[in-house]
DNA sequence: AGCATGGTTTTACAGGTTCTTCACACCCCG
DNA sequence: CGGGGTGTGAAGAACCTGTAAAACCATGCT
C-alpha cells in the first residue's frame, strides 16, 4: 500500500514492519514465527483484496502450489489465534469459499 | 472488452474484476460461488453476443460439452436470481432458443 | 553423539458448502 | 398438437475448509 516511504504496512489496528521482522496488533507486539510473519505480511500488503491460496503460497513459500497443500490454511488458523489473543472479538482474516482469503480490519 | 489496461470487464451496471475474484451489480458486490463467478465472467466478456452453451461450457468447465449436460442452464438460473436480487426488475441474461444465451444490460 | 525445544509440514477427519445430475413442468416453433 | 429445448427444485456426490495431532526438521545445549 503506502509502503514507499516507510516500508511499514498498516491495515486498521494491525501494523507490520518488514524491515524489523515485527508486527503489532493495537499497541501490543505479536509474537510470530517466521512463516506466520511472512504470511501476515503478504496478507496485510494485500488488505481488502481476495487473495488466492496459490498467490499466498507462491509469495510466502516461494514454490509451486499443490492443491493438496494445506499449509496456507494451517497458518491462517495460527494467525487468527494470535490476532484473537491480541484483539479479542475482532475478525481480520476472512475466508472466501472457493477463492481464498481476505485481510480486512 | 477494454481489459487491456485494467483487467476489469464492464457491461452496463455489471462489473467483473477477474483478478480480485469480485463482481458488482450497480454499487453492491455480488456474492457468487466459483462457478457462478466464472460463468458471469465469460458472459460479460462476451456481452452483446449470442454465446452457445458449448462455448460457455468449454470456457468455464474446461471440458468437452455433452448435449445432455444442463450445468450451463442451472448456473444461468442462479446468476439471474442473484442479479435480480441486486438490481430488481432488470434483465441481463437473455435466452436465444436453440442457440444459447446473450448478456445484455 | 544424544537429547530437548520449538518450528514446519503433513495427515486425518468432521462439518459445511458447492456442484452435478435427475426429474418434471413448461415453452417455443414447426 | 408433437417433439425437442429450457427453467428449476431437489438430492446425493464431490469438493473445500477448520483444526488437532502426528510426523518431520532444525538448532542449540550437555
mmCIF file of C-alpha atoms (C1' of nucleotides) in Angstrom:
data_model
loop_
_atom_site.group_PDB
_atom_site.id
_atom_site.type_symbol
_atom_site.label_atom_id
_atom_site.label_comp_id
_atom_site.label_asym_id
_atom_site.label_seq_id
_atom_site.Cartn_x
_atom_site.Cartn_y
_atom_site.Cartn_z
ATOM 1 C CA UNK A 1 0.000 0.000 0.000
ATOM 2 C CA UNK A 2 1.694 3.200 1.149
ATOM 3 C CA UNK A 3 4.920 1.385 1.771
ATOM 4 C CA UNK A 4 7.054 3.513 -0.464
ATOM 5 C CA UNK A 5 8.486 5.833 2.124
ATOM 6 C CA UNK A 6 8.404 3.945 5.395
ATOM 7 C CA UNK A 7 8.296 0.284 4.453
ATOM 8 C CA UNK A 8 5.615 -0.128 7.104
ATOM 9 C CA UNK A 9 2.352 -1.841 6.235
ATOM 10 C CA UNK A 10 -0.795 -0.951 8.080
ATOM 11 C CA UNK A 11 -4.395 -2.121 7.900
ATOM 12 C CA UNK A 12 -6.647 -0.901 10.658
ATOM 13 C CA UNK A 13 -5.095 -1.779 14.010
ATOM 14 C CA UNK A 14 -2.572 -4.158 12.520
ATOM 15 C CA UNK A 15 0.878 -2.932 11.608
ATOM 16 C CA UNK A 16 3.754 -4.824 10.041
ATOM 17 C CA UNK A 17 7.350 -3.638 9.888
ATOM 18 C CA UNK A 18 9.027 -5.970 7.429
ATOM 19 C CA UNK A 19 12.474 -4.482 7.912
ATOM 20 C CA UNK A 20 12.293 -5.138 11.652
ATOM 21 C CA UNK A 21 10.544 -8.501 11.466
ATOM 22 C CA UNK A 22 7.989 -7.194 13.907
ATOM 23 C CA UNK A 23 4.223 -6.891 13.822
ATOM 24 C CA UNK A 24 1.739 -5.185 16.095
ATOM 25 C CA UNK A 25 -1.936 -5.501 16.807
ATOM 26 C CA UNK A 26 -3.250 -2.445 18.531
ATOM 27 C CA UNK A 27 -0.475 -1.440 20.908
ATOM 28 C CA UNK A 28 0.947 -4.861 21.586
ATOM 29 C CA UNK A 29 3.608 -6.733 19.699
ATOM 30 C CA UNK A 30 2.687 -10.036 18.113
ATOM 31 C CA UNK A 31 4.931 -12.991 18.868
ATOM 32 C CA UNK A 32 5.127 -14.651 15.475
ATOM 33 C CA UNK A 33 7.253 -17.326 13.905
ATOM 34 C CA UNK A 34 8.993 -16.685 10.604
ATOM 35 C CA UNK A 35 6.269 -18.296 8.491
ATOM 36 C CA UNK A 36 3.498 -16.606 10.405
ATOM 37 C CA UNK A 37 5.203 -13.274 9.979
ATOM 38 C CA UNK A 38 5.683 -13.702 6.245
ATOM 39 C CA UNK A 39 2.094 -14.772 5.746
ATOM 40 C CA UNK A 40 0.792 -11.846 7.756
ATOM 41 C CA UNK A 41 2.987 -9.539 5.710
ATOM 42 C CA UNK A 42 1.581 -10.956 2.495
ATOM 43 C CA UNK A 43 -1.990 -10.591 3.736
ATOM 44 C CA UNK A 44 -1.677 -7.073 5.133
ATOM 45 C CA UNK A 45 0.136 -5.972 1.994
ATOM 46 C CA UNK A 46 -2.956 -7.052 0.069
ATOM 47 C CA UNK A 47 -5.537 -5.860 2.577
ATOM 48 C CA UNK A 48 -9.071 -5.576 1.252
ATOM 49 C CA UNK A 49 -8.455 -7.873 -1.691
ATOM 50 C CA UNK A 50 -9.325 -11.526 -2.027
ATOM 51 C CA UNK A 51 -6.071 -13.412 -2.417
ATOM 52 C CA UNK A 52 -5.877 -16.973 -3.672
ATOM 53 C CA UNK A 53 -4.044 -19.692 -1.782
ATOM 54 C CA UNK A 54 -1.827 -20.037 -4.791
ATOM 55 C CA UNK A 55 -0.695 -16.432 -4.659
ATOM 56 C CA UNK A 56 -0.129 -16.619 -0.916
ATOM 57 C CA UNK A 57 1.782 -19.847 -1.222
ATOM 58 C CA UNK A 58 3.992 -18.577 -4.011
ATOM 59 C CA UNK A 59 4.696 -15.381 -2.103
ATOM 60 C CA UNK A 60 5.469 -16.918 1.266
ATOM 61 C CA UNK A 61 6.818 -20.349 0.399
ATOM 62 C CA UNK A 62 8.297 -19.400 -2.949
ATOM 63 C CA UNK A 63 7.397 -22.680 -4.585
ATOM 64 C CA UNK A 64 4.786 -24.029 -6.906
ATOM 65 C CA UNK A 65 1.464 -24.584 -5.186
ATOM 66 C CA UNK A 66 -0.094 -28.021 -4.955
ATOM 67 C CA UNK A 67 -3.833 -28.141 -4.483
ATOM 68 C CA UNK A 68 -3.413 -30.699 -1.704
ATOM 69 C CA UNK A 69 -1.083 -28.468 0.319
ATOM 70 C CA UNK A 70 -2.889 -27.177 3.380
ATOM 71 C CA UNK A 71 -0.040 -25.062 4.747
ATOM 72 C CA UNK A 72 -1.771 -21.773 4.000
ATOM 73 C CA UNK A 73 -4.899 -22.887 5.842
ATOM 74 C CA UNK A 74 -2.900 -24.095 8.823
ATOM 75 C CA UNK A 75 -1.010 -20.828 9.121
ATOM 76 C CA UNK A 76 -4.129 -18.748 8.647
ATOM 77 C CA UNK A 77 -5.544 -20.587 11.654
ATOM 78 C CA UNK A 78 -2.400 -19.799 13.656
ATOM 79 C CA UNK A 79 -2.582 -16.126 12.733
ATOM 80 C CA UNK A 80 -6.255 -15.961 13.595
ATOM 81 C CA UNK A 81 -5.486 -17.338 17.035
ATOM 82 C CA UNK A 82 -2.746 -14.857 17.762
ATOM 83 C CA UNK A 83 -4.762 -11.932 16.451
ATOM 84 C CA UNK A 84 -7.688 -13.061 18.553
ATOM 85 C CA UNK A 85 -5.424 -13.180 21.611
ATOM 86 C CA UNK A 86 -4.224 -9.662 20.906
ATOM 87 C CA UNK A 87 -7.563 -8.095 19.950
ATOM 88 C CA UNK A 88 -10.395 -10.339 21.132
ATOM 89 C CA UNK A 89 -13.678 -10.299 19.296
ATOM 90 C CA UNK A 90 -12.416 -8.819 16.085
ATOM 91 C CA UNK A 91 -12.106 -10.612 12.799
ATOM 92 C CA UNK A 92 -9.317 -9.869 10.380
ATOM 93 C CA UNK A 93 -8.813 -12.789 8.039
ATOM 94 C CA UNK A 94 -11.957 -13.621 6.103
ATOM 95 C CA UNK A 95 -12.489 -16.806 4.123
ATOM 96 C CA UNK A 96 -13.900 -16.627 0.619
ATOM 97 C CA UNK A 97 -15.060 -20.117 -0.168
ATOM 98 C CA UNK A 98 -13.542 -21.395 -3.379
ATOM 99 C CA UNK A 99 -11.378 -18.290 -3.857
ATOM 100 C CA UNK A 100 -9.038 -17.627 -0.964
ATOM 101 C CA UNK A 101 -8.612 -15.263 1.974
ATOM 102 C CA UNK A 102 -9.041 -11.540 2.505
ATOM 103 C CA UNK A 103 -7.464 -9.423 5.226
ATOM 104 C CA UNK A 104 -9.910 -6.749 6.346
ATOM 105 C CA UNK A 105 -9.864 -4.957 9.708
ATOM 106 C CA UNK B 1 -13.753 -5.572 -23.744
ATOM 107 C CA UNK B 2 -11.363 -2.806 -22.706
ATOM 108 C CA UNK B 3 -9.493 -5.139 -20.448
ATOM 109 C CA UNK B 4 -6.051 -4.291 -21.678
ATOM 110 C CA UNK B 5 -5.194 -1.743 -19.047
ATOM 111 C CA UNK B 6 -7.327 -2.593 -16.030
ATOM 112 C CA UNK B 7 -8.390 -6.214 -16.438
ATOM 113 C CA UNK B 8 -11.872 -5.117 -15.447
ATOM 114 C CA UNK B 9 -14.904 -6.156 -17.504
ATOM 115 C CA UNK B 10 -17.957 -3.968 -17.593
ATOM 116 C CA UNK B 11 -21.362 -4.195 -19.267
ATOM 117 C CA UNK B 12 -23.884 -1.614 -18.182
ATOM 118 C CA UNK B 13 -24.222 -1.730 -14.418
ATOM 119 C CA UNK B 14 -22.402 -5.027 -14.082
ATOM 120 C CA UNK B 15 -18.697 -5.058 -13.422
ATOM 121 C CA UNK B 16 -16.362 -8.009 -13.051
ATOM 122 C CA UNK B 17 -12.856 -7.878 -11.643
ATOM 123 C CA UNK B 18 -11.315 -11.224 -12.504
ATOM 124 C CA UNK B 19 -8.042 -10.579 -10.707
ATOM 125 C CA UNK B 20 -9.849 -9.877 -7.446
ATOM 126 C CA UNK B 21 -12.487 -12.587 -7.751
ATOM 127 C CA UNK B 22 -15.194 -9.994 -7.280
ATOM 128 C CA UNK B 23 -18.216 -8.804 -9.229
ATOM 129 C CA UNK B 24 -20.570 -5.886 -8.755
ATOM 130 C CA UNK B 25 -24.096 -5.035 -9.866
ATOM 131 C CA UNK B 26 -24.718 -1.344 -9.522
ATOM 132 C CA UNK B 27 -22.903 -0.363 -6.362
ATOM 133 C CA UNK B 28 -23.253 -3.637 -4.496
ATOM 134 C CA UNK B 29 -20.963 -6.624 -4.508
ATOM 135 C CA UNK B 30 -22.372 -9.906 -5.765
ATOM 136 C CA UNK B 31 -21.884 -12.903 -3.524
ATOM 137 C CA UNK B 32 -21.022 -15.569 -6.062
ATOM 138 C CA UNK B 33 -19.623 -19.075 -5.936
ATOM 139 C CA UNK B 34 -16.609 -20.018 -8.027
ATOM 140 C CA UNK B 35 -18.644 -21.443 -10.914
ATOM 141 C CA UNK B 36 -21.100 -18.568 -10.875
ATOM 142 C CA UNK B 37 -18.248 -16.110 -10.971
ATOM 143 C CA UNK B 38 -16.537 -17.809 -13.883
ATOM 144 C CA UNK B 39 -19.743 -18.053 -15.856
ATOM 145 C CA UNK B 40 -20.565 -14.394 -15.266
ATOM 146 C CA UNK B 41 -17.048 -13.508 -16.350
ATOM 147 C CA UNK B 42 -17.493 -15.468 -19.546
ATOM 148 C CA UNK B 43 -20.858 -13.855 -20.270
ATOM 149 C CA UNK B 44 -19.842 -10.277 -19.518
ATOM 150 C CA UNK B 45 -16.681 -10.743 -21.531
ATOM 151 C CA UNK B 46 -18.916 -11.599 -24.484
ATOM 152 C CA UNK B 47 -21.635 -9.052 -23.761
ATOM 153 C CA UNK B 48 -23.990 -8.329 -26.625
ATOM 154 C CA UNK B 49 -23.194 -11.556 -28.460
ATOM 155 C CA UNK B 50 -25.158 -14.780 -28.534
ATOM 156 C CA UNK B 51 -22.943 -17.428 -26.968
ATOM 157 C CA UNK B 52 -23.597 -21.138 -27.354
ATOM 158 C CA UNK B 53 -23.771 -23.474 -24.388
ATOM 159 C CA UNK B 54 -20.858 -25.305 -25.849
ATOM 160 C CA UNK B 55 -18.628 -22.247 -25.824
ATOM 161 C CA UNK B 56 -19.700 -21.331 -22.303
ATOM 162 C CA UNK B 57 -19.155 -24.852 -21.098
ATOM 163 C CA UNK B 58 -15.714 -25.137 -22.642
ATOM 164 C CA UNK B 59 -14.715 -21.757 -21.230
ATOM 165 C CA UNK B 60 -15.949 -22.274 -17.701
ATOM 166 C CA UNK B 61 -15.723 -26.036 -17.206
ATOM 167 C CA UNK B 62 -12.782 -26.616 -19.498
ATOM 168 C CA UNK B 63 -14.103 -29.934 -20.722
ATOM 169 C CA UNK B 64 -15.886 -31.321 -23.733
ATOM 170 C CA UNK B 65 -19.572 -30.401 -23.793
ATOM 171 C CA UNK B 66 -22.255 -33.070 -23.750
ATOM 172 C CA UNK B 67 -25.645 -32.094 -25.111
ATOM 173 C CA UNK B 68 -27.310 -33.656 -22.074
ATOM 174 C CA UNK B 69 -25.336 -31.541 -19.616
ATOM 175 C CA UNK B 70 -27.588 -28.904 -18.103
ATOM 176 C CA UNK B 71 -24.956 -27.244 -15.949
ATOM 177 C CA UNK B 72 -24.907 -24.053 -18.001
ATOM 178 C CA UNK B 73 -28.684 -23.712 -17.726
ATOM 179 C CA UNK B 74 -28.605 -24.337 -13.990
ATOM 180 C CA UNK B 75 -25.945 -21.709 -13.429
ATOM 181 C CA UNK B 76 -27.615 -19.183 -15.695
ATOM 182 C CA UNK B 77 -30.658 -19.545 -13.458
ATOM 183 C CA UNK B 78 -28.509 -18.970 -10.375
ATOM 184 C CA UNK B 79 -26.954 -15.859 -11.888
ATOM 185 C CA UNK B 80 -30.310 -14.500 -12.980
ATOM 186 C CA UNK B 81 -31.572 -14.903 -9.450
ATOM 187 C CA UNK B 82 -28.625 -13.105 -7.857
ATOM 188 C CA UNK B 83 -28.697 -10.306 -10.421
ATOM 189 C CA UNK B 84 -32.416 -9.918 -9.808
ATOM 190 C CA UNK B 85 -31.734 -9.629 -6.074
ATOM 191 C CA UNK B 86 -29.152 -6.937 -6.697
ATOM 192 C CA UNK B 87 -30.997 -4.968 -9.380
ATOM 193 C CA UNK B 88 -34.680 -5.914 -9.329
ATOM 194 C CA UNK B 89 -36.722 -5.632 -12.490
ATOM 195 C CA UNK B 90 -33.855 -5.644 -14.914
ATOM 196 C CA UNK B 91 -32.957 -8.430 -17.281
ATOM 197 C CA UNK B 92 -29.378 -9.229 -18.144
ATOM 198 C CA UNK B 93 -29.132 -12.772 -19.450
ATOM 199 C CA UNK B 94 -31.355 -13.387 -22.469
ATOM 200 C CA UNK B 95 -32.219 -16.795 -23.881
ATOM 201 C CA UNK B 96 -31.967 -17.402 -27.616
ATOM 202 C CA UNK B 97 -33.958 -20.517 -28.264
ATOM 203 C CA UNK B 98 -31.876 -23.144 -29.978
ATOM 204 C CA UNK B 99 -28.704 -21.042 -29.932
ATOM 205 C CA UNK B 100 -27.593 -20.044 -26.451
ATOM 206 C CA UNK B 101 -27.503 -17.047 -24.160
ATOM 207 C CA UNK B 102 -26.673 -13.372 -24.540
ATOM 208 C CA UNK B 103 -25.633 -10.955 -21.821
ATOM 209 C CA UNK B 104 -27.149 -7.526 -22.451
ATOM 210 C CA UNK B 105 -27.776 -4.835 -19.823
ATOM 211 C "C1'" DA C 1 26.591 -38.012 19.948
ATOM 212 C "C1'" DG C 2 22.351 -37.770 22.474
ATOM 213 C "C1'" DC C 3 18.713 -35.015 23.893
ATOM 214 C "C1'" DA C 4 15.471 -31.167 24.444
ATOM 215 C "C1'" DT C 5 12.969 -27.465 22.363
ATOM 216 C "C1'" DG C 6 10.484 -25.084 19.085
ATOM 217 C "C1'" DG C 7 9.084 -24.632 14.280
ATOM 218 C "C1'" DT C 8 7.265 -26.605 9.971
ATOM 219 C "C1'" DT C 9 4.879 -29.893 7.116
ATOM 220 C "C1'" DT C 10 1.747 -33.458 6.523
ATOM 221 C "C1'" DT C 11 -2.170 -36.179 7.693
ATOM 222 C "C1'" DA C 12 -6.756 -37.145 9.181
ATOM 223 C "C1'" DC C 13 -11.339 -36.270 9.968
ATOM 224 C "C1'" DA C 14 -15.532 -33.585 10.817
ATOM 225 C "C1'" DG C 15 -18.564 -30.234 9.187
ATOM 226 C "C1'" DG C 16 -20.151 -27.261 5.792
ATOM 227 C "C1'" DT C 17 -20.746 -25.534 1.014
ATOM 228 C "C1'" DT C 18 -20.977 -26.186 -3.701
ATOM 229 C "C1'" DC C 19 -21.612 -28.914 -7.914
ATOM 230 C "C1'" DT C 20 -23.711 -32.283 -10.790
ATOM 231 C "C1'" DT C 21 -27.386 -34.787 -12.153
ATOM 232 C "C1'" DC C 22 -32.097 -36.067 -12.319
ATOM 233 C "C1'" DA C 23 -36.894 -35.276 -12.827
ATOM 234 C "C1'" DC C 24 -40.677 -32.940 -14.222
ATOM 235 C "C1'" DA C 25 -43.107 -28.871 -15.835
ATOM 236 C "C1'" DC C 26 -43.297 -25.541 -19.111
ATOM 237 C "C1'" DC C 27 -42.167 -23.198 -23.523
ATOM 238 C "C1'" DC C 28 -41.128 -22.359 -28.300
ATOM 239 C "C1'" DC C 29 -41.647 -23.362 -33.052
ATOM 240 C "C1'" DG C 30 -42.773 -26.096 -36.911
ATOM 241 C "C1'" DC D 1 -50.538 -30.976 -31.422
ATOM 242 C "C1'" DG D 2 -45.766 -33.076 -31.216
ATOM 243 C "C1'" DG D 3 -41.008 -33.009 -30.121
ATOM 244 C "C1'" DG D 4 -37.093 -31.131 -28.721
ATOM 245 C "C1'" DG D 5 -35.405 -27.009 -25.952
ATOM 246 C "C1'" DT D 6 -35.439 -24.564 -21.493
ATOM 247 C "C1'" DG D 7 -36.461 -23.405 -16.299
ATOM 248 C "C1'" DT D 8 -35.767 -25.036 -11.925
ATOM 249 C "C1'" DG D 9 -36.250 -27.594 -7.375
ATOM 250 C "C1'" DA D 10 -34.267 -31.336 -5.025
ATOM 251 C "C1'" DA D 11 -30.857 -34.830 -3.516
ATOM 252 C "C1'" DG D 12 -26.674 -37.120 -3.304
ATOM 253 C "C1'" DA D 13 -21.898 -36.672 -4.778
ATOM 254 C "C1'" DA D 14 -17.975 -34.107 -4.761
ATOM 255 C "C1'" DC D 15 -15.298 -30.684 -3.052
ATOM 256 C "C1'" DC D 16 -13.492 -27.125 0.368
ATOM 257 C "C1'" DT D 17 -12.247 -25.524 4.901
ATOM 258 C "C1'" DG D 18 -11.057 -25.623 10.097
ATOM 259 C "C1'" DT D 19 -8.368 -27.798 13.151
ATOM 260 C "C1'" DA D 20 -5.977 -31.070 16.061
ATOM 261 C "C1'" DA D 21 -2.381 -34.098 16.117
ATOM 262 C "C1'" DA D 22 1.301 -36.750 14.230
ATOM 263 C "C1'" DA D 23 5.465 -36.687 11.774
ATOM 264 C "C1'" DC D 24 9.319 -34.426 10.364
ATOM 265 C "C1'" DC D 25 13.246 -30.835 10.847
ATOM 266 C "C1'" DA D 26 16.430 -27.606 12.580
ATOM 267 C "C1'" DT D 27 19.006 -25.705 16.209
ATOM 268 C "C1'" DG D 28 21.398 -25.454 20.442
ATOM 269 C "C1'" DC D 29 23.000 -27.426 24.642
ATOM 270 C "C1'" DT D 30 25.262 -31.006 27.783
#
